[in-house]
Amino acid sequence: MPADPVLTFHDLESWSRPGTSLAVLGHPIKHSISPAMHNAALTELAGHDGRFADWKYVRFEIHPNDLPPALEHLHAKGFRGINLTVPHKIIAFDHVAEVDAATKPVGAVNTLLWTPGGWRGFNTDGYGLAAAVWETLQLDLAGADIVLLGAGGAARGAAVECLQRGCASLWIANRTRENLDALLRILMPLAGQIPMRGFTPTEVPTNLPPGALVINATSAGLRDTDPLPIALESLPQPRAVFDMIYNPPETPLLRHAAQLRIPTANGLSMLVHQGAKALEVWTGVSANLTAGTMAAAVRAAQGKRTGT
Ligand code: NDP
């Protein structure tokens, strides 16, 4: 059997493993590098602390229709923690016993912690974004003017994080006006005094401040043939471009930014930091202590994928 087999709902029904188990659920899940990342950190932790010697992180391919029973099985079988990826983050929000206060406005959970009364839900993506923007671009979301591209689940989490951290202003661009307006309505109560405005990428407001940090939270760029989510020349002197996508490592948007000599970063560091924060939720070990090992593991996994 491969080191990180893709397990199924059927495997879950018959699951029996001594030791502490963690899992990621997704559909599809076969490209996930989360098992490599978390198991590298767990091996490292076990070297210092015997408590973690029997911990293992596995992956399950779970169809969205099977998510509610899968979460029940995982709880009954005593899994310590769960990560959720596409398309489960929003669905799972309604199937947890309680949600961490900071996560409630996000409306989506990516990390679950076993408690006797049911799953407790968290979302570590916002933390991952803030930590990654700091690590890769040396920029703080607090006090920054932000142009956020997208109005889906990732954009909502990013917008909540930017507002909760006190960005200077938030400008959200999305292709479909209806989805943009729905997101703005959700965010309005959180914005308080922070100026927030939405626009479609072809109608950039003239009062947009220069030097904004551009964050791509659209899925445009997953394929090399995807259109640019925005023409960067239409923005006044963007300070940097952060793309949440990490595979491919260089999206058309990042290439476009590099041609304009704008500093760039892809989403690999975000993947690492959201993962390190999730591991902190399950183990109590600070994310700062495991992020380095996780980063090395994802770089190795990414290298295998691209043959570098
Ligand atoms: P959703 O499906 O919820 O949202 C997709 C968004 O992308 C929508 O705003 C949609 O706009 C927009 N979009 C899709 N195709 C295009 C296109 N061709 N041109 C312009 N806009 C487009 O996805 P998520 O929010 O869950 O994920 C978005 C991205 O973020 C994904 O690529 C995902 O991999 C990445 N991500 C990375 C993470 C990390 O750790 N690095 C964590 C979480 C997400 P419209 O409303 O017009 O349809």
Short mmCIF file of C-alpha atoms and ligand atoms in Angstrom, two decimals:
data_model
loop_
_atom_site.label_atom_id
_atom_site.label_comp_id
_atom_site.label_asym_id
_atom_site.label_seq_id
_atom_site.Cartn_x
_atom_site.Cartn_y
_atom_site.Cartn_z
CA MET A 1 0.00 0.00 0.00
CA PRO A 2 1.35 3.52 -0.81
CA ALA A 3 2.45 5.70 2.16
CA ASP A 4 -0.53 8.03 1.72
CA PRO A 5 -3.30 5.93 0.12
CA VAL A 6 -6.53 7.65 -0.94
CA LEU A 7 -9.11 6.21 1.47
CA THR A 8 -12.84 6.03 0.78
CA PHE A 9 -16.11 6.28 2.71
CA HIS A 10 -16.13 2.48 2.75
CA ASP A 11 -12.66 2.46 4.40
CA LEU A 12 -14.01 4.86 6.99
CA GLU A 13 -16.92 2.59 7.89
CA SER A 14 -14.49 -0.23 8.69
CA TRP A 15 -11.80 2.06 10.18
CA SER A 16 -9.91 0.75 13.16
CA ARG A 17 -6.46 2.06 14.00
CA PRO A 18 -4.79 2.27 17.38
CA GLY A 19 -3.27 5.68 18.06
CA THR A 20 -4.37 9.22 17.28
CA SER A 21 -5.71 9.85 13.80
CA LEU A 22 -6.18 13.05 11.82
CA ALA A 23 -7.64 13.29 8.33
CA VAL A 24 -8.31 15.58 5.40
CA LEU A 25 -11.57 15.18 3.47
CA GLY A 26 -11.99 16.43 -0.07
CA HIS A 27 -13.49 15.73 -3.50
CA PRO A 28 -11.16 15.28 -5.29
CA ILE A 29 -8.37 14.62 -2.77
CA LYS A 30 -5.74 12.70 -4.71
CA HIS A 31 -3.60 15.82 -5.42
CA SER A 32 -3.55 16.96 -1.78
CA ILE A 33 -0.10 17.42 -0.28
CA SER A 34 -1.55 17.93 3.21
CA PRO A 35 -0.74 14.34 4.36
CA ALA A 36 2.95 14.78 3.41
CA MET A 37 3.02 18.17 5.14
CA HIS A 38 1.32 17.09 8.38
CA ASN A 39 3.05 13.72 8.67
CA ALA A 40 6.45 15.41 8.30
CA ALA A 41 5.57 17.72 11.19
CA LEU A 42 4.20 14.84 13.29
CA THR A 43 7.40 12.82 12.74
CA GLU A 44 9.44 15.83 13.82
CA LEU A 45 7.26 16.36 16.93
CA ALA A 46 7.46 12.67 17.83
CA GLY A 47 11.26 12.98 17.86
CA HIS A 48 10.95 15.40 20.79
CA ASP A 49 7.79 14.23 22.49
CA GLY A 50 6.67 10.58 22.73
CA ARG A 51 3.00 11.68 22.95
CA PHE A 52 3.02 12.14 19.19
CA ALA A 53 4.62 8.81 18.30
CA ASP A 54 1.33 7.19 17.27
CA TRP A 55 -0.22 10.20 15.48
CA LYS A 56 -0.97 9.86 11.78
CA TYR A 57 -2.70 12.06 9.18
CA VAL A 58 -4.62 10.35 6.38
CA ARG A 59 -6.85 11.43 3.49
CA PHE A 60 -10.36 10.43 2.49
CA GLU A 61 -12.09 10.99 -0.84
CA ILE A 62 -15.59 11.95 0.31
CA HIS A 63 -18.44 12.98 -1.99
CA PRO A 64 -20.32 16.06 -0.69
CA ASN A 65 -23.49 13.93 -0.23
CA ASP A 66 -21.54 11.68 2.14
CA LEU A 67 -20.02 14.47 4.21
CA PRO A 68 -22.57 14.55 7.09
CA PRO A 69 -22.40 10.76 7.72
CA ALA A 70 -18.61 10.83 7.24
CA LEU A 71 -18.28 13.47 9.97
CA GLU A 72 -20.45 11.35 12.27
CA HIS A 73 -18.33 8.24 11.63
CA LEU A 74 -15.08 10.17 12.16
CA HIS A 75 -16.38 11.50 15.46
CA ALA A 76 -17.62 8.10 16.62
CA LYS A 77 -14.25 6.55 15.69
CA GLY A 78 -12.45 9.16 17.78
CA PHE A 79 -10.46 11.03 15.11
CA ARG A 80 -8.72 13.90 16.92
CA GLY A 81 -9.00 16.38 14.07
CA ILE A 82 -10.19 16.90 10.52
CA ASN A 83 -9.19 19.23 7.71
CA LEU A 84 -11.74 20.07 5.04
CA THR A 85 -10.94 21.13 1.53
CA VAL A 86 -12.91 21.74 -1.69
CA PRO A 87 -15.94 21.50 -1.69
CA HIS A 88 -16.60 20.76 2.00
CA LYS A 89 -15.69 23.93 3.91
CA ILE A 90 -19.11 25.62 3.63
CA ILE A 91 -21.19 22.43 3.87
CA ALA A 92 -19.41 21.38 7.08
CA PHE A 93 -20.15 24.74 8.74
CA ASP A 94 -23.75 23.55 9.34
CA HIS A 95 -22.67 20.16 10.67
CA VAL A 96 -20.48 21.13 13.61
CA ALA A 97 -21.58 21.37 17.24
CA GLU A 98 -19.88 24.73 17.79
CA VAL A 99 -17.81 27.27 15.87
CA ASP A 100 -14.88 29.33 17.10
CA ALA A 101 -16.04 32.97 17.54
CA ALA A 102 -13.58 34.47 15.01
CA THR A 103 -14.66 31.86 12.43
CA LYS A 104 -18.42 32.58 12.57
CA PRO A 105 -18.38 35.48 10.04
CA VAL A 106 -16.36 33.34 7.60
CA GLY A 107 -19.27 30.88 7.22
CA ALA A 108 -16.87 28.07 6.41
CA VAL A 109 -14.61 25.74 8.40
CA ASN A 110 -11.38 24.06 7.32
CA THR A 111 -10.35 22.56 10.67
CA LEU A 112 -12.39 20.48 13.13
CA LEU A 113 -11.41 19.47 16.65
CA TRP A 114 -13.00 16.48 18.39
CA THR A 115 -14.90 17.39 21.56
CA PRO A 116 -17.18 15.07 23.53
CA GLY A 117 -20.28 16.97 22.34
CA GLY A 118 -19.33 16.97 18.64
CA TRP A 119 -16.94 18.78 16.30
CA ARG A 120 -15.67 22.28 17.10
CA GLY A 121 -15.03 24.21 13.88
CA PHE A 122 -12.24 26.66 13.05
CA ASN A 123 -11.01 28.37 9.92
CA THR A 124 -7.24 28.75 9.74
CA ASP A 125 -7.12 30.03 6.13
CA GLY A 126 -7.24 33.70 7.21
CA TYR A 127 -4.36 33.19 9.63
CA GLY A 128 -2.51 31.36 6.85
CA LEU A 129 -3.03 34.26 4.46
CA ALA A 130 -1.84 36.90 6.94
CA ALA A 131 1.22 34.84 7.93
CA ALA A 132 2.07 34.12 4.28
CA VAL A 133 1.74 37.75 3.17
CA TRP A 134 4.08 38.72 5.98
CA GLU A 135 6.57 35.93 5.29
CA THR A 136 6.72 36.25 1.51
CA LEU A 137 6.13 39.97 0.92
CA GLN A 138 6.92 41.48 4.34
CA LEU A 139 3.53 43.16 4.29
CA ASP A 140 1.01 43.46 7.11
CA LEU A 141 -2.70 43.20 6.32
CA ALA A 142 -3.28 45.67 9.17
CA GLY A 143 -3.12 49.19 7.77
CA ALA A 144 -2.88 48.04 4.13
CA ASP A 145 -5.08 49.10 1.22
CA ILE A 146 -6.23 45.79 -0.25
CA VAL A 147 -7.63 44.88 -3.65
CA LEU A 148 -9.18 41.45 -3.23
CA LEU A 149 -10.05 39.50 -6.39
CA GLY A 150 -12.95 37.04 -6.08
CA ALA A 151 -16.17 36.60 -4.14
CA GLY A 152 -16.19 32.86 -3.41
CA GLY A 153 -15.35 31.00 -0.21
CA ALA A 154 -11.63 31.86 -0.17
CA ALA A 155 -12.36 35.54 -0.84
CA ARG A 156 -14.87 35.65 2.00
CA GLY A 157 -12.31 34.22 4.44
CA ALA A 158 -9.65 36.64 3.19
CA ALA A 159 -12.00 39.63 3.43
CA VAL A 160 -13.00 38.75 7.01
CA GLU A 161 -9.32 38.44 7.96
CA CYS A 162 -8.43 41.79 6.35
CA LEU A 163 -11.30 43.53 8.16
CA GLN A 164 -10.67 41.80 11.50
CA ARG A 165 -6.98 42.79 11.32
CA GLY A 166 -7.84 46.42 10.52
CA CYS A 167 -6.85 46.96 6.90
CA ALA A 168 -6.93 50.61 5.75
CA SER A 169 -9.45 49.92 2.97
CA LEU A 170 -10.89 46.90 1.17
CA TRP A 171 -11.72 46.90 -2.56
CA ILE A 172 -13.29 43.70 -3.84
CA ALA A 173 -13.34 42.90 -7.56
CA ASN A 174 -15.41 40.07 -8.99
CA ARG A 175 -16.51 39.00 -12.44
CA THR A 176 -20.13 38.31 -11.46
CA ARG A 177 -21.80 41.35 -9.91
CA GLU A 178 -24.48 39.30 -8.13
CA ASN A 179 -21.91 37.22 -6.22
CA LEU A 180 -19.96 40.37 -5.39
CA ASP A 181 -23.05 42.09 -3.97
CA ALA A 182 -23.91 39.01 -1.89
CA LEU A 183 -20.41 39.05 -0.36
CA LEU A 184 -20.53 42.80 0.32
CA ARG A 185 -23.85 42.36 2.15
CA ILE A 186 -22.29 39.68 4.40
CA LEU A 187 -19.21 41.81 5.12
CA MET A 188 -21.00 45.11 5.74
CA PRO A 189 -21.54 44.56 9.51
CA LEU A 190 -17.84 43.72 9.97
CA ALA A 191 -16.45 46.70 8.07
CA GLY A 192 -17.36 49.36 10.64
CA GLN A 193 -15.31 52.48 9.79
CA ILE A 194 -13.13 50.67 7.21
CA PRO A 195 -13.94 51.88 3.68
CA MET A 196 -15.12 48.91 1.60
CA ARG A 197 -16.26 48.92 -2.01
CA GLY A 198 -16.94 46.37 -4.74
CA PHE A 199 -16.35 46.61 -8.48
CA THR A 200 -16.19 44.48 -11.57
CA PRO A 201 -12.61 44.08 -12.92
CA THR A 202 -13.41 46.04 -16.08
CA GLU A 203 -14.69 49.07 -14.12
CA VAL A 204 -11.89 50.00 -11.72
CA PRO A 205 -12.93 52.92 -9.47
CA THR A 206 -10.95 56.10 -10.11
CA ASN A 207 -10.45 56.77 -6.39
CA LEU A 208 -8.67 53.48 -5.72
CA PRO A 209 -5.56 54.36 -3.65
CA PRO A 210 -2.07 53.75 -5.12
CA GLY A 211 0.16 51.10 -3.58
CA ALA A 212 -2.52 48.52 -2.76
CA LEU A 213 -1.75 44.88 -2.05
CA VAL A 214 -3.56 42.71 -4.61
CA ILE A 215 -4.76 39.32 -3.37
CA ASN A 216 -6.08 36.81 -5.89
CA ALA A 217 -8.76 34.61 -4.32
CA THR A 218 -10.34 33.59 -7.64
CA SER A 219 -9.72 30.22 -9.20
CA ALA A 220 -8.64 31.95 -12.43
CA GLY A 221 -5.07 30.75 -12.90
CA LEU A 222 -5.49 27.10 -11.95
CA ARG A 223 -5.14 26.43 -15.69
CA ASP A 224 -2.50 28.14 -17.79
CA THR A 225 -5.15 29.10 -20.35
CA ASP A 226 -7.33 30.93 -17.77
CA PRO A 227 -7.94 34.64 -18.35
CA LEU A 228 -6.35 37.18 -16.00
CA PRO A 229 -8.76 38.01 -13.13
CA ILE A 230 -7.77 41.67 -13.60
CA ALA A 231 -5.42 43.75 -15.80
CA LEU A 232 -2.86 45.02 -13.30
CA GLU A 233 -2.16 48.11 -15.44
CA SER A 234 -5.68 49.26 -14.60
CA LEU A 235 -4.70 49.58 -10.90
CA PRO A 236 -2.61 52.52 -9.63
CA GLN A 237 0.91 51.20 -8.81
CA PRO A 238 0.06 47.95 -7.01
CA ARG A 239 2.59 47.29 -4.23
CA ALA A 240 2.56 43.50 -4.55
CA VAL A 241 0.47 40.60 -5.81
CA PHE A 242 -0.31 37.58 -3.65
CA ASP A 243 -1.98 34.67 -5.47
CA MET A 244 -3.64 32.03 -3.26
CA ILE A 245 -3.09 29.45 -6.01
CA TYR A 246 0.07 27.36 -5.53
CA ASN A 247 -0.35 24.80 -8.30
CA PRO A 248 0.79 25.91 -10.83
CA PRO A 249 3.45 27.83 -8.86
CA GLU A 250 3.33 30.69 -11.38
CA THR A 251 -0.13 31.69 -12.59
CA PRO A 252 -0.72 34.00 -15.58
CA LEU A 253 -1.47 36.77 -13.02
CA LEU A 254 1.90 36.29 -11.28
CA ARG A 255 3.68 36.25 -14.66
CA HIS A 256 1.87 39.45 -15.63
CA ALA A 257 2.91 41.06 -12.30
CA ALA A 258 6.54 39.99 -12.72
CA GLN A 259 6.59 41.54 -16.20
CA LEU A 260 5.47 44.81 -14.58
CA ARG A 261 8.19 44.37 -11.89
CA ILE A 262 5.63 44.05 -9.11
CA PRO A 263 6.73 41.77 -6.22
CA THR A 264 4.80 38.46 -6.19
CA ALA A 265 4.10 35.42 -4.04
CA ASN A 266 2.06 32.29 -4.64
CA GLY A 267 -0.18 30.40 -2.17
CA LEU A 268 2.27 27.71 -1.03
CA SER A 269 3.20 29.60 2.10
CA MET A 270 -0.51 30.09 2.89
CA LEU A 271 -1.04 26.34 2.61
CA VAL A 272 1.80 25.80 5.07
CA HIS A 273 0.66 28.36 7.63
CA GLN A 274 -3.01 27.33 7.60
CA GLY A 275 -1.77 23.76 8.12
CA ALA A 276 0.57 24.68 10.96
CA LYS A 277 -2.29 26.54 12.67
CA ALA A 278 -4.59 23.53 12.27
CA LEU A 279 -1.92 21.31 13.83
CA GLU A 280 -1.72 23.80 16.71
CA VAL A 281 -5.48 23.39 17.26
CA TRP A 282 -5.06 19.60 17.54
CA THR A 283 -1.74 19.35 19.40
CA GLY A 284 -1.38 22.62 21.33
CA VAL A 285 2.07 23.03 19.76
CA SER A 286 2.63 26.57 18.43
CA ALA A 287 2.29 26.91 14.64
CA ASN A 288 5.63 28.76 14.64
CA LEU A 289 7.39 25.55 15.71
CA THR A 290 6.06 23.32 12.93
CA ALA A 291 5.78 25.70 9.94
CA GLY A 292 9.44 25.23 8.91
CA THR A 293 9.18 21.44 8.70
CA MET A 294 5.88 21.70 6.86
CA ALA A 295 7.36 24.18 4.37
CA ALA A 296 10.24 21.80 3.60
CA ALA A 297 7.74 18.94 3.10
CA VAL A 298 5.51 20.90 0.68
CA ARG A 299 8.53 22.09 -1.30
CA ALA A 300 9.66 18.46 -1.64
CA ALA A 301 6.15 17.32 -2.63
CA GLN A 302 5.81 20.19 -5.11
CA GLY A 303 9.25 19.38 -6.54
CA LYS A 304 8.21 15.74 -7.13
CA ARG A 305 5.06 16.98 -8.88
CA THR A 306 6.87 19.37 -11.21
CA GLY A 307 9.93 17.14 -11.56
CA THR A 308 12.26 19.77 -10.09
P1 NDP B 1 -14.99 29.39 -5.30
O1 NDP B 1 -15.43 28.44 -6.37
O2 NDP B 1 -15.80 29.54 -4.07
O3 NDP B 1 -14.87 30.88 -5.95
C1 NDP B 1 -14.27 31.06 -7.20
C2 NDP B 1 -14.05 32.55 -7.46
O4 NDP B 1 -13.24 32.66 -8.63
C3 NDP B 1 -15.32 33.33 -7.75
O5 NDP B 1 -15.18 34.63 -7.27
C4 NDP B 1 -15.38 33.31 -9.30
O6 NDP B 1 -16.05 34.44 -9.83
C5 NDP B 1 -13.91 33.45 -9.61
N1 NDP B 1 -13.56 32.94 -10.93
C6 NDP B 1 -13.59 31.64 -11.33
N2 NDP B 1 -13.16 31.55 -12.62
C7 NDP B 1 -12.87 32.82 -13.01
C8 NDP B 1 -12.40 33.37 -14.23
N3 NDP B 1 -12.14 32.60 -15.28
N4 NDP B 1 -12.19 34.71 -14.29
C9 NDP B 1 -12.44 35.50 -13.22
N5 NDP B 1 -12.91 35.02 -12.03
C10 NDP B 1 -13.12 33.70 -11.94
O7 NDP B 1 -13.48 28.98 -4.98
P2 NDP B 1 -12.68 29.23 -3.61
O8 NDP B 1 -13.03 30.59 -3.15
O9 NDP B 1 -12.88 28.10 -2.69
O10 NDP B 1 -11.15 29.14 -4.08
C11 NDP B 1 -10.55 30.14 -4.87
C12 NDP B 1 -9.06 29.84 -5.05
O11 NDP B 1 -8.33 29.97 -3.84
C13 NDP B 1 -8.80 28.43 -5.57
O12 NDP B 1 -7.87 28.53 -6.63
C14 NDP B 1 -8.15 27.72 -4.39
O13 NDP B 1 -7.22 26.75 -4.83
C15 NDP B 1 -7.45 28.88 -3.68
N6 NDP B 1 -7.21 28.61 -2.24
C16 NDP B 1 -5.92 28.48 -1.78
C17 NDP B 1 -5.66 28.23 -0.44
C18 NDP B 1 -4.24 28.07 0.05
O14 NDP B 1 -4.03 27.57 1.16
N7 NDP B 1 -3.24 28.50 -0.70
C19 NDP B 1 -6.76 28.10 0.54
C20 NDP B 1 -8.08 28.28 -0.04
C21 NDP B 1 -8.28 28.51 -1.39
P3 NDP B 1 -17.63 34.43 -10.19
O15 NDP B 1 -18.34 34.84 -8.92
O16 NDP B 1 -17.70 35.44 -11.25
O17 NDP B 1 -17.97 33.04 -10.63
#
